[in-house]
Amino acid sequence: MSWPYSLLFNGVFRRMDPERAHELAFSMIERAGNVPVLRDIVQGVIAPYLGQRAGGPGSVRLFGRVVPAPFGLAGGFDKNARAVRGLTMLGFGFVEIGTVTARPQPGNEKPRMWRELDVRGVRNRMGFNNEGAAVAADRLRALRRTAAGRAIVVGANIGKSKVTPPEFAAADYAMSARLLAPWADYLVVNVSSPNTPGLRDLQATESLRPILEAVRAAADEANATVSTGADRRVPLLVKIAPDLADEDVDAVADLALELGLDGVVAVNTTIGHNRGPGGLSGPPLLGRGLEVVARLRERLGTGPVIIGVGGITRADDVRAYLRAGADLTQGYTSFVYEGPLWASRINRALTRSAGSTASGRYE
Ligand SMILES: Cc1cc2nc3c(=O)[nH]c(=O)nc-3n(C[C@H](O)[C@H](O)[C@H](O)COP(=O)(O)O)c2cc1C
């Protein structure tokens, strides 16, 4: 933590309820990102590597795009696609919005987010509070109207609405996919949040298969009917929990290969702790996250993309994920502790010291 942010964190944020602190920081990022001159100056100074859209050192060719830097923002921070410009200004190489559900929903009762200061972690049971897929899709459509907005690599993470019973999960996910596919660079089917009852059971391959098939079909149908100026097949990934047994990680990898899925995002928060309700994130996840990514890469071979997430604090953690077989990486929790320059610090280090990785997708 740099000292100016340390003052802000200890003097202001730490004294506030964590969710209120998140909302305050979030609205500052959103507002700054909506002021074009400010945005361009900040981004030019702290994240010059984002200007290398044609592919500079450390950039990654994926999803038919050039991702300008390998460290992006994980799902859950910008649930409603409100601050994509501002988050890019801060130096994330790509932004995953969501989790978005087909129906708007308030999420669980508060409090639902806690700091775990001793491990620099966060625990949450937010429960997919979001404005719904139609609202997020409208925001992404607006973002795509400008050249600068189209240049940003944006993933859309979708989950099941709480009111939808598991037997109708496939149709619920498909509805979100239909709305978001035309505007997203990739879609993530989230079946790994611990905070929607029964959601993680959908990771079992017999439940997952119909969901992924329905989402694939809905996304293809939407891209065939909505004119975005690009005739394309949106890449589809699935996001899994660190608490899956190794055999279940293998089973998801096998299903991904069988269905021709484009990749896997690993990992979500863990319920393997005794700190209270909700999923834990941050540094305690790093070891298992790396293990799951290495296992996936071994099983998947070189084809499908892996996005590694869990416990990343510094550039070396990203390097460890890339060595384990990830193509891209993401983070959330250490943003809270490290402050606004966190992503640009990591990506500057990585784009300076770019090297080859297991995937060979690097420039
Ligand atoms: C407050 C909070 C909310 C989250 N919400 C979501 C979410 O809506 N969807 C999702 O896929 N992951 C969500 N996550 C999980 C993160 O995307 C990420 O997988 C996890 O936190 C591990 O990364 P980290 O250690 O860098 O935080 C959330 C995490 C936190 C801390």
Tab-separated table of C-alpha atoms and ligand atoms in Angstrom:
chain	number	residue	atom	x	y	z
A	1	MET	CA	0.000	0.000	0.000
A	2	SER	CA	1.447	3.383	-0.970
A	3	TRP	CA	1.463	5.962	1.847
A	4	PRO	CA	-1.131	8.386	0.415
A	5	TYR	CA	-3.584	5.505	-0.018
A	6	SER	CA	-2.621	4.112	3.363
A	7	LEU	CA	-3.699	7.428	4.934
A	8	LEU	CA	-6.996	7.358	3.016
A	9	PHE	CA	-7.623	3.698	3.829
A	10	ASN	CA	-6.836	3.937	7.550
A	11	GLY	CA	-8.286	7.428	8.013
A	12	VAL	CA	-11.503	7.079	6.018
A	13	PHE	CA	-12.392	3.753	4.373
A	14	ARG	CA	-11.476	1.506	7.306
A	15	ARG	CA	-13.790	3.451	9.598
A	16	MET	CA	-16.727	2.979	7.226
A	17	ASP	CA	-18.943	-0.005	6.646
A	18	PRO	CA	-17.158	-1.950	3.843
A	19	GLU	CA	-20.097	-1.804	1.445
A	20	ARG	CA	-20.491	1.956	1.934
A	21	ALA	CA	-16.760	2.408	1.371
A	22	HIS	CA	-17.073	0.376	-1.824
A	23	GLU	CA	-19.974	2.538	-3.007
A	24	LEU	CA	-18.048	5.736	-2.283
A	25	ALA	CA	-14.887	4.586	-4.069
A	26	PHE	CA	-16.997	3.166	-6.906
A	27	SER	CA	-18.875	6.389	-7.519
A	28	MET	CA	-15.605	8.354	-7.592
A	29	ILE	CA	-14.222	5.981	-10.234
A	30	GLU	CA	-17.465	6.132	-12.213
A	31	ARG	CA	-17.564	9.938	-12.167
A	32	ALA	CA	-13.906	10.392	-13.061
A	33	GLY	CA	-14.364	7.983	-15.952
A	34	ASN	CA	-17.195	10.131	-17.324
A	35	VAL	CA	-15.009	13.254	-17.672
A	36	PRO	CA	-13.226	12.719	-20.987
A	37	VAL	CA	-10.234	15.066	-20.520
A	38	LEU	CA	-9.540	13.931	-16.961
A	39	ARG	CA	-9.950	10.310	-17.976
A	40	ASP	CA	-7.582	10.563	-20.907
A	41	ILE	CA	-4.903	12.380	-18.914
A	42	VAL	CA	-5.034	9.969	-15.950
A	43	GLN	CA	-5.005	6.930	-18.220
A	44	GLY	CA	-2.184	8.312	-20.349
A	45	VAL	CA	-0.045	8.913	-17.270
A	46	ILE	CA	-0.679	5.787	-15.212
A	47	ALA	CA	-1.518	3.241	-17.891
A	48	PRO	CA	0.336	4.153	-21.093
A	49	TYR	CA	0.378	0.469	-22.120
A	50	LEU	CA	-3.371	0.719	-22.831
A	51	GLY	CA	-2.510	2.880	-25.819
A	52	GLN	CA	-0.841	-0.099	-27.464
A	53	ARG	CA	-4.070	-1.521	-28.799
A	54	ALA	CA	-2.313	-2.974	-31.781
A	55	GLY	CA	-0.406	-5.213	-29.384
A	56	GLY	CA	2.629	-4.158	-27.431
A	57	PRO	CA	4.783	-6.158	-25.030
A	58	GLY	CA	2.652	-8.125	-22.570
A	59	SER	CA	-0.506	-7.839	-24.651
A	60	VAL	CA	-2.454	-11.019	-25.311
A	61	ARG	CA	-4.370	-12.037	-28.418
A	62	LEU	CA	-7.589	-13.648	-27.261
A	63	PHE	CA	-11.284	-13.658	-28.035
A	64	GLY	CA	-10.498	-12.192	-31.446
A	65	ARG	CA	-9.182	-9.090	-29.678
A	66	VAL	CA	-5.905	-7.724	-28.448
A	67	VAL	CA	-6.066	-7.532	-24.661
A	68	PRO	CA	-3.538	-4.762	-23.979
A	69	ALA	CA	-2.382	-6.057	-20.578
A	70	PRO	CA	-2.868	-9.391	-18.819
A	71	PHE	CA	-4.359	-8.234	-15.510
A	72	GLY	CA	-8.049	-7.295	-15.465
A	73	LEU	CA	-10.861	-6.603	-13.024
A	74	ALA	CA	-12.734	-9.638	-11.664
A	75	GLY	CA	-16.510	-10.063	-11.548
A	76	GLY	CA	-18.474	-8.450	-8.718
A	77	PHE	CA	-16.856	-5.024	-8.543
A	78	ASP	CA	-18.873	-3.404	-11.337
A	79	LYS	CA	-22.021	-5.502	-11.203
A	80	ASN	CA	-24.076	-3.174	-13.399
A	81	ALA	CA	-21.551	-2.030	-16.013
A	82	ARG	CA	-21.575	1.535	-14.699
A	83	ALA	CA	-17.870	2.290	-14.473
A	84	VAL	CA	-16.129	0.445	-17.317
A	85	ARG	CA	-14.489	3.660	-18.583
A	86	GLY	CA	-13.264	4.701	-15.133
A	87	LEU	CA	-11.903	1.257	-14.324
A	88	THR	CA	-10.043	1.166	-17.623
A	89	MET	CA	-8.615	4.598	-16.812
A	90	LEU	CA	-7.113	3.006	-13.682
A	91	GLY	CA	-5.179	0.530	-15.790
A	92	PHE	CA	-7.082	-2.762	-15.834
A	93	GLY	CA	-6.299	-4.620	-19.067
A	94	PHE	CA	-9.937	-5.729	-19.329
A	95	VAL	CA	-13.078	-5.485	-17.238
A	96	GLU	CA	-15.565	-8.217	-16.354
A	97	ILE	CA	-18.959	-6.788	-15.466
A	98	GLY	CA	-21.596	-8.610	-13.381
A	99	THR	CA	-22.647	-10.936	-12.004
A	100	VAL	CA	-25.806	-9.938	-13.794
A	101	THR	CA	-29.026	-11.926	-13.451
A	102	ALA	CA	-32.005	-12.091	-15.839
A	103	ARG	CA	-34.209	-10.299	-13.310
A	104	PRO	CA	-33.128	-7.327	-11.210
A	105	GLN	CA	-32.744	-8.321	-7.547
A	106	PRO	CA	-31.722	-6.634	-4.276
A	107	GLY	CA	-29.305	-9.308	-3.035
A	108	ASN	CA	-29.062	-10.495	0.546
A	109	GLU	CA	-29.809	-8.398	3.607
A	110	LYS	CA	-27.040	-6.183	4.996
A	111	PRO	CA	-24.469	-6.466	6.430
A	112	ARG	CA	-23.160	-8.663	3.650
A	113	MET	CA	-19.522	-7.613	3.200
A	114	TRP	CA	-16.718	-7.712	5.776
A	115	ARG	CA	-13.006	-6.887	5.766
A	116	GLU	CA	-10.743	-9.629	7.089
A	117	LEU	CA	-7.866	-7.348	7.999
A	118	ASP	CA	-5.548	-10.012	9.418
A	119	VAL	CA	-5.275	-11.704	6.017
A	120	ARG	CA	-5.992	-8.616	3.904
A	121	GLY	CA	-9.081	-10.438	2.679
A	122	VAL	CA	-12.780	-9.740	2.188
A	123	ARG	CA	-15.732	-11.940	3.059
A	124	ASN	CA	-19.048	-11.406	1.296
A	125	ARG	CA	-22.525	-12.820	0.901
A	126	MET	CA	-23.821	-10.144	-1.462
A	127	GLY	CA	-26.184	-12.529	-3.295
A	128	PHE	CA	-25.986	-11.009	-6.801
A	129	ASN	CA	-27.474	-7.592	-6.026
A	130	ASN	CA	-27.890	-6.110	-9.503
A	131	GLU	CA	-30.170	-4.115	-11.769
A	132	GLY	CA	-30.775	-6.984	-14.182
A	133	ALA	CA	-29.407	-8.015	-17.563
A	134	ALA	CA	-31.497	-5.564	-19.635
A	135	VAL	CA	-30.057	-2.542	-17.796
A	136	ALA	CA	-26.472	-3.813	-18.016
A	137	ALA	CA	-26.963	-4.588	-21.719
A	138	ASP	CA	-28.199	-1.035	-22.358
A	139	ARG	CA	-25.080	0.369	-20.675
A	140	LEU	CA	-22.781	-1.862	-22.715
A	141	ARG	CA	-24.600	-0.935	-25.904
A	142	ALA	CA	-24.032	2.741	-25.080
A	143	LEU	CA	-20.363	2.037	-24.328
A	144	ARG	CA	-19.966	0.402	-27.730
A	145	ARG	CA	-21.229	3.521	-29.531
A	146	THR	CA	-17.832	5.208	-29.247
A	147	ALA	CA	-14.504	4.046	-30.653
A	148	ALA	CA	-12.888	4.332	-27.203
A	149	GLY	CA	-15.674	2.236	-25.674
A	150	ARG	CA	-15.377	-0.391	-28.388
A	151	ALA	CA	-11.627	-0.613	-27.778
A	152	ILE	CA	-12.140	-1.856	-24.202
A	153	VAL	CA	-12.246	-5.627	-23.729
A	154	VAL	CA	-15.347	-6.299	-21.626
A	155	GLY	CA	-16.571	-9.651	-20.319
A	156	ALA	CA	-20.105	-10.177	-19.019
A	157	ASN	CA	-20.570	-12.519	-16.077
A	158	ILE	CA	-24.067	-14.008	-15.739
A	159	GLY	CA	-25.737	-15.828	-12.842
A	160	LYS	CA	-29.088	-17.365	-11.940
A	161	SER	CA	-31.860	-15.123	-10.582
A	162	LYS	CA	-32.631	-16.080	-6.991
A	163	VAL	CA	-36.355	-16.614	-7.652
A	164	THR	CA	-35.706	-19.068	-10.496
A	165	PRO	CA	-35.813	-22.694	-9.363
A	166	PRO	CA	-32.815	-24.829	-10.402
A	167	GLU	CA	-34.852	-26.789	-12.972
A	168	PHE	CA	-35.390	-23.543	-14.930
A	169	ALA	CA	-31.797	-22.357	-14.523
A	170	ALA	CA	-30.885	-22.922	-18.182
A	171	ALA	CA	-33.662	-20.632	-19.461
A	172	ASP	CA	-32.749	-17.987	-16.878
A	173	TYR	CA	-29.058	-17.930	-17.880
A	174	ALA	CA	-30.061	-17.983	-21.543
A	175	MET	CA	-32.169	-14.853	-21.109
A	176	SER	CA	-29.166	-12.923	-19.761
A	177	ALA	CA	-26.931	-14.338	-22.482
A	178	ARG	CA	-29.340	-13.223	-25.190
A	179	LEU	CA	-29.317	-9.654	-23.894
A	180	LEU	CA	-25.587	-9.336	-23.238
A	181	ALA	CA	-23.899	-11.420	-25.955
A	182	PRO	CA	-24.050	-8.739	-28.670
A	183	TRP	CA	-22.120	-6.261	-26.526
A	184	ALA	CA	-19.612	-8.438	-24.663
A	185	ASP	CA	-16.207	-9.745	-25.750
A	186	TYR	CA	-16.821	-12.893	-23.734
A	187	LEU	CA	-19.520	-14.376	-21.509
A	188	VAL	CA	-18.903	-16.118	-18.177
A	189	VAL	CA	-21.455	-18.546	-16.772
A	190	ASN	CA	-21.068	-18.168	-13.023
A	191	VAL	CA	-22.049	-21.350	-11.201
A	192	SER	CA	-19.683	-20.850	-8.292
A	193	SER	CA	-20.945	-18.050	-6.058
A	194	PRO	CA	-21.626	-19.387	-2.561
A	195	ASN	CA	-24.343	-16.799	-1.921
A	196	THR	CA	-27.247	-17.978	-4.079
A	197	PRO	CA	-28.779	-21.114	-2.557
A	198	GLY	CA	-28.083	-24.186	-4.696
A	199	LEU	CA	-26.025	-22.311	-7.296
A	200	ARG	CA	-22.818	-24.248	-6.775
A	201	ASP	CA	-24.676	-27.538	-7.302
A	202	LEU	CA	-25.003	-26.407	-10.924
A	203	GLN	CA	-21.273	-27.140	-11.304
A	204	ALA	CA	-22.142	-30.848	-11.442
A	205	THR	CA	-21.745	-31.740	-15.089
A	206	GLU	CA	-25.288	-33.101	-15.512
A	207	SER	CA	-26.668	-29.709	-14.395
A	208	LEU	CA	-24.018	-27.645	-16.157
A	209	ARG	CA	-24.373	-29.236	-19.583
A	210	PRO	CA	-27.941	-28.005	-20.335
A	211	ILE	CA	-27.084	-24.530	-19.021
A	212	LEU	CA	-24.024	-24.164	-21.233
A	213	GLU	CA	-25.880	-25.538	-24.244
A	214	ALA	CA	-28.780	-23.122	-23.713
A	215	VAL	CA	-26.435	-20.152	-23.207
A	216	ARG	CA	-24.463	-21.046	-26.346
A	217	ALA	CA	-27.634	-21.251	-28.425
A	218	ALA	CA	-29.080	-18.009	-27.008
A	219	ALA	CA	-25.837	-16.094	-27.534
A	220	ASP	CA	-25.542	-17.300	-31.142
A	221	GLU	CA	-29.163	-16.462	-31.860
A	222	ALA	CA	-28.738	-12.964	-30.397
A	223	ASN	CA	-25.584	-12.306	-32.376
A	224	ALA	CA	-27.320	-13.407	-35.569
A	225	THR	CA	-30.269	-11.054	-35.036
A	226	VAL	CA	-28.775	-7.970	-33.364
A	227	SER	CA	-26.667	-5.916	-35.705
A	228	THR	CA	-23.527	-4.804	-33.903
A	229	GLY	CA	-21.479	-4.373	-37.024
A	230	ALA	CA	-19.648	-7.577	-36.163
A	231	ASP	CA	-20.845	-11.020	-37.166
A	232	ARG	CA	-19.319	-13.199	-34.527
A	233	ARG	CA	-19.609	-16.012	-32.023
A	234	VAL	CA	-19.084	-14.722	-28.504
A	235	PRO	CA	-16.566	-16.803	-26.491
A	236	LEU	CA	-18.194	-18.683	-23.606
A	237	LEU	CA	-16.435	-19.486	-20.324
A	238	VAL	CA	-17.516	-21.050	-17.035
A	239	LYS	CA	-16.400	-19.806	-13.594
A	240	ILE	CA	-15.694	-22.402	-10.928
A	241	ALA	CA	-15.177	-22.523	-7.169
A	242	PRO	CA	-11.898	-23.268	-5.394
A	243	ASP	CA	-13.822	-25.703	-3.179
A	244	LEU	CA	-14.447	-28.225	-5.954
A	245	ALA	CA	-12.707	-31.551	-5.397
A	246	ASP	CA	-9.916	-32.215	-7.894
A	247	GLU	CA	-12.040	-34.843	-9.694
A	248	ASP	CA	-14.797	-32.277	-10.129
A	249	VAL	CA	-12.327	-29.759	-11.580
A	250	ASP	CA	-11.345	-32.477	-14.068
A	251	ALA	CA	-15.008	-33.185	-14.838
A	252	VAL	CA	-15.651	-29.503	-15.633
A	253	ALA	CA	-12.546	-29.472	-17.868
A	254	ASP	CA	-13.769	-32.585	-19.708
A	255	LEU	CA	-17.198	-31.039	-20.207
A	256	ALA	CA	-15.581	-27.830	-21.471
A	257	LEU	CA	-13.696	-29.849	-24.086
A	258	GLU	CA	-16.732	-31.898	-25.031
A	259	LEU	CA	-18.942	-28.841	-25.528
A	260	GLY	CA	-16.244	-26.800	-27.243
A	261	LEU	CA	-16.313	-24.180	-24.507
A	262	ASP	CA	-13.855	-21.333	-24.960
A	263	GLY	CA	-12.477	-21.393	-21.450
A	264	VAL	CA	-12.684	-21.458	-17.675
A	265	VAL	CA	-12.390	-18.710	-15.049
A	266	ALA	CA	-10.826	-20.046	-11.845
A	267	VAL	CA	-11.515	-19.318	-8.994
A	268	ASN	CA	-14.436	-17.736	-7.142
A	269	THR	CA	-14.507	-17.077	-3.358
A	270	THR	CA	-14.124	-19.980	-0.923
A	271	ILE	CA	-16.438	-21.260	1.780
A	272	GLY	CA	-13.498	-23.190	3.285
A	273	HIS	CA	-13.036	-20.943	6.337
A	274	ASN	CA	-14.603	-20.420	9.766
A	275	ARG	CA	-14.867	-16.650	9.871
A	276	GLY	CA	-18.658	-16.385	9.505
A	277	PRO	CA	-21.120	-16.354	6.604
A	278	GLY	CA	-20.133	-15.785	2.981
A	279	GLY	CA	-17.202	-16.482	0.686
A	280	LEU	CA	-13.648	-15.444	1.515
A	281	SER	CA	-11.383	-13.781	-1.058
A	282	GLY	CA	-7.899	-12.316	-1.156
A	283	PRO	CA	-4.445	-13.766	-0.405
A	284	PRO	CA	-5.715	-16.964	1.298
A	285	LEU	CA	-7.032	-18.034	-2.137
A	286	LEU	CA	-3.749	-17.811	-3.995
A	287	GLY	CA	-2.448	-21.347	-3.343
A	288	ARG	CA	-5.652	-23.153	-4.310
A	289	GLY	CA	-6.261	-20.813	-7.226
A	290	LEU	CA	-2.864	-21.699	-8.697
A	291	GLU	CA	-3.468	-25.398	-8.084
A	292	VAL	CA	-6.833	-25.338	-9.871
A	293	VAL	CA	-5.402	-23.413	-12.830
A	294	ALA	CA	-2.482	-25.846	-13.184
A	295	ARG	CA	-4.863	-28.812	-13.019
A	296	LEU	CA	-7.174	-27.263	-15.598
A	297	ARG	CA	-4.315	-26.505	-17.975
A	298	GLU	CA	-3.054	-30.053	-17.738
A	299	ARG	CA	-6.495	-31.454	-18.513
A	300	LEU	CA	-7.573	-28.889	-21.121
A	301	GLY	CA	-4.415	-28.854	-23.214
A	302	THR	CA	-3.501	-25.676	-25.006
A	303	GLY	CA	-6.840	-24.849	-26.657
A	304	PRO	CA	-9.255	-23.333	-24.135
A	305	VAL	CA	-8.510	-20.053	-22.396
A	306	ILE	CA	-7.959	-19.948	-18.633
A	307	ILE	CA	-8.499	-16.745	-16.669
A	308	GLY	CA	-6.712	-17.088	-13.321
A	309	VAL	CA	-8.182	-15.211	-10.350
A	310	GLY	CA	-7.825	-15.467	-6.591
A	311	GLY	CA	-5.434	-13.818	-4.179
A	312	ILE	CA	-3.473	-11.681	-6.630
A	313	THR	CA	-1.742	-8.758	-4.921
A	314	ARG	CA	1.359	-8.102	-6.997
A	315	ALA	CA	2.918	-8.740	-10.405
A	316	ASP	CA	4.664	-11.878	-9.151
A	317	ASP	CA	1.293	-13.420	-8.294
A	318	VAL	CA	0.155	-12.780	-11.864
A	319	ARG	CA	3.373	-14.336	-13.162
A	320	ALA	CA	2.680	-17.413	-11.020
A	321	TYR	CA	-0.795	-17.764	-12.584
A	322	LEU	CA	0.648	-17.344	-16.086
A	323	ARG	CA	3.266	-19.998	-15.353
A	324	ALA	CA	0.552	-22.323	-14.051
A	325	GLY	CA	-1.162	-22.019	-17.428
A	326	ALA	CA	-3.463	-18.992	-17.269
A	327	ASP	CA	-3.732	-16.739	-20.330
A	328	LEU	CA	-5.177	-13.784	-18.458
A	329	THR	CA	-5.630	-12.898	-14.790
A	330	GLN	CA	-8.006	-10.850	-12.679
A	331	GLY	CA	-8.319	-9.496	-9.162
A	332	TYR	CA	-10.742	-7.776	-6.848
A	333	THR	CA	-9.911	-7.920	-3.128
A	334	SER	CA	-6.443	-6.378	-3.114
A	335	PHE	CA	-7.896	-3.342	-4.915
A	336	VAL	CA	-9.479	-2.513	-1.541
A	337	TYR	CA	-6.136	-2.674	0.273
A	338	GLU	CA	-3.775	-1.391	-2.432
A	339	GLY	CA	-5.811	1.503	-3.819
A	340	PRO	CA	-6.416	3.127	-7.197
A	341	LEU	CA	-2.918	2.636	-8.620
A	342	TRP	CA	-2.961	-1.117	-7.978
A	343	ALA	CA	-3.829	-2.379	-11.469
A	344	SER	CA	-1.531	0.022	-13.278
A	345	ARG	CA	1.378	-0.894	-10.975
A	346	ILE	CA	0.913	-4.570	-11.784
A	347	ASN	CA	0.327	-4.138	-15.509
A	348	ARG	CA	3.231	-1.700	-15.884
A	349	ALA	CA	5.533	-4.269	-14.309
A	350	LEU	CA	4.148	-6.993	-16.565
A	351	THR	CA	4.231	-5.047	-19.784
A	352	ARG	CA	7.834	-4.045	-19.056
A	353	SER	CA	8.943	-7.601	-18.414
A	354	ALA	CA	6.807	-9.467	-20.927
A	355	GLY	CA	8.011	-12.919	-21.774
A	356	SER	CA	6.665	-16.064	-23.315
A	357	THR	CA	4.103	-18.117	-21.435
A	358	ALA	CA	2.700	-21.591	-21.674
A	359	SER	CA	-0.040	-20.454	-24.041
A	360	GLY	CA	2.152	-18.723	-26.606
A	361	ARG	CA	-0.615	-16.162	-26.991
A	362	TYR	CA	1.648	-13.403	-25.772
A	363	GLU	CA	3.191	-10.759	-27.940
B	1	LIG	C1	-17.425	-8.263	-2.555
B	1	LIG	C2	-17.210	-9.282	-3.639
B	1	LIG	C3	-18.217	-9.531	-4.557
B	1	LIG	C4	-18.026	-10.481	-5.561
B	1	LIG	N1	-19.022	-10.667	-6.474
B	1	LIG	C5	-18.827	-11.549	-7.482
B	1	LIG	C6	-19.806	-11.713	-8.488
B	1	LIG	O1	-20.851	-11.052	-8.502
B	1	LIG	N2	-19.564	-12.628	-9.465
B	1	LIG	C7	-18.406	-13.361	-9.521
B	1	LIG	O2	-18.238	-14.167	-10.440
B	1	LIG	N3	-17.452	-13.208	-8.586
B	1	LIG	C8	-17.636	-12.323	-7.584
B	1	LIG	N4	-16.658	-12.157	-6.645
B	1	LIG	C9	-15.449	-13.020	-6.719
B	1	LIG	C10	-14.305	-12.375	-7.489
B	1	LIG	O3	-14.646	-12.136	-8.826
B	1	LIG	C11	-13.064	-13.280	-7.435
B	1	LIG	O4	-13.351	-14.488	-8.110
B	1	LIG	C12	-12.628	-13.615	-6.016
B	1	LIG	O5	-12.843	-12.526	-5.142
B	1	LIG	C13	-11.157	-14.002	-5.970
B	1	LIG	O6	-10.325	-12.940	-6.393
B	1	LIG	P1	-9.583	-11.931	-5.368
B	1	LIG	O7	-8.902	-12.769	-4.329
B	1	LIG	O8	-8.667	-11.119	-6.208
B	1	LIG	O9	-10.682	-11.090	-4.775
B	1	LIG	C14	-16.815	-11.207	-5.635
B	1	LIG	C15	-15.800	-10.929	-4.711
B	1	LIG	C16	-15.981	-9.989	-3.734
B	1	LIG	C17	-14.865	-9.727	-2.758
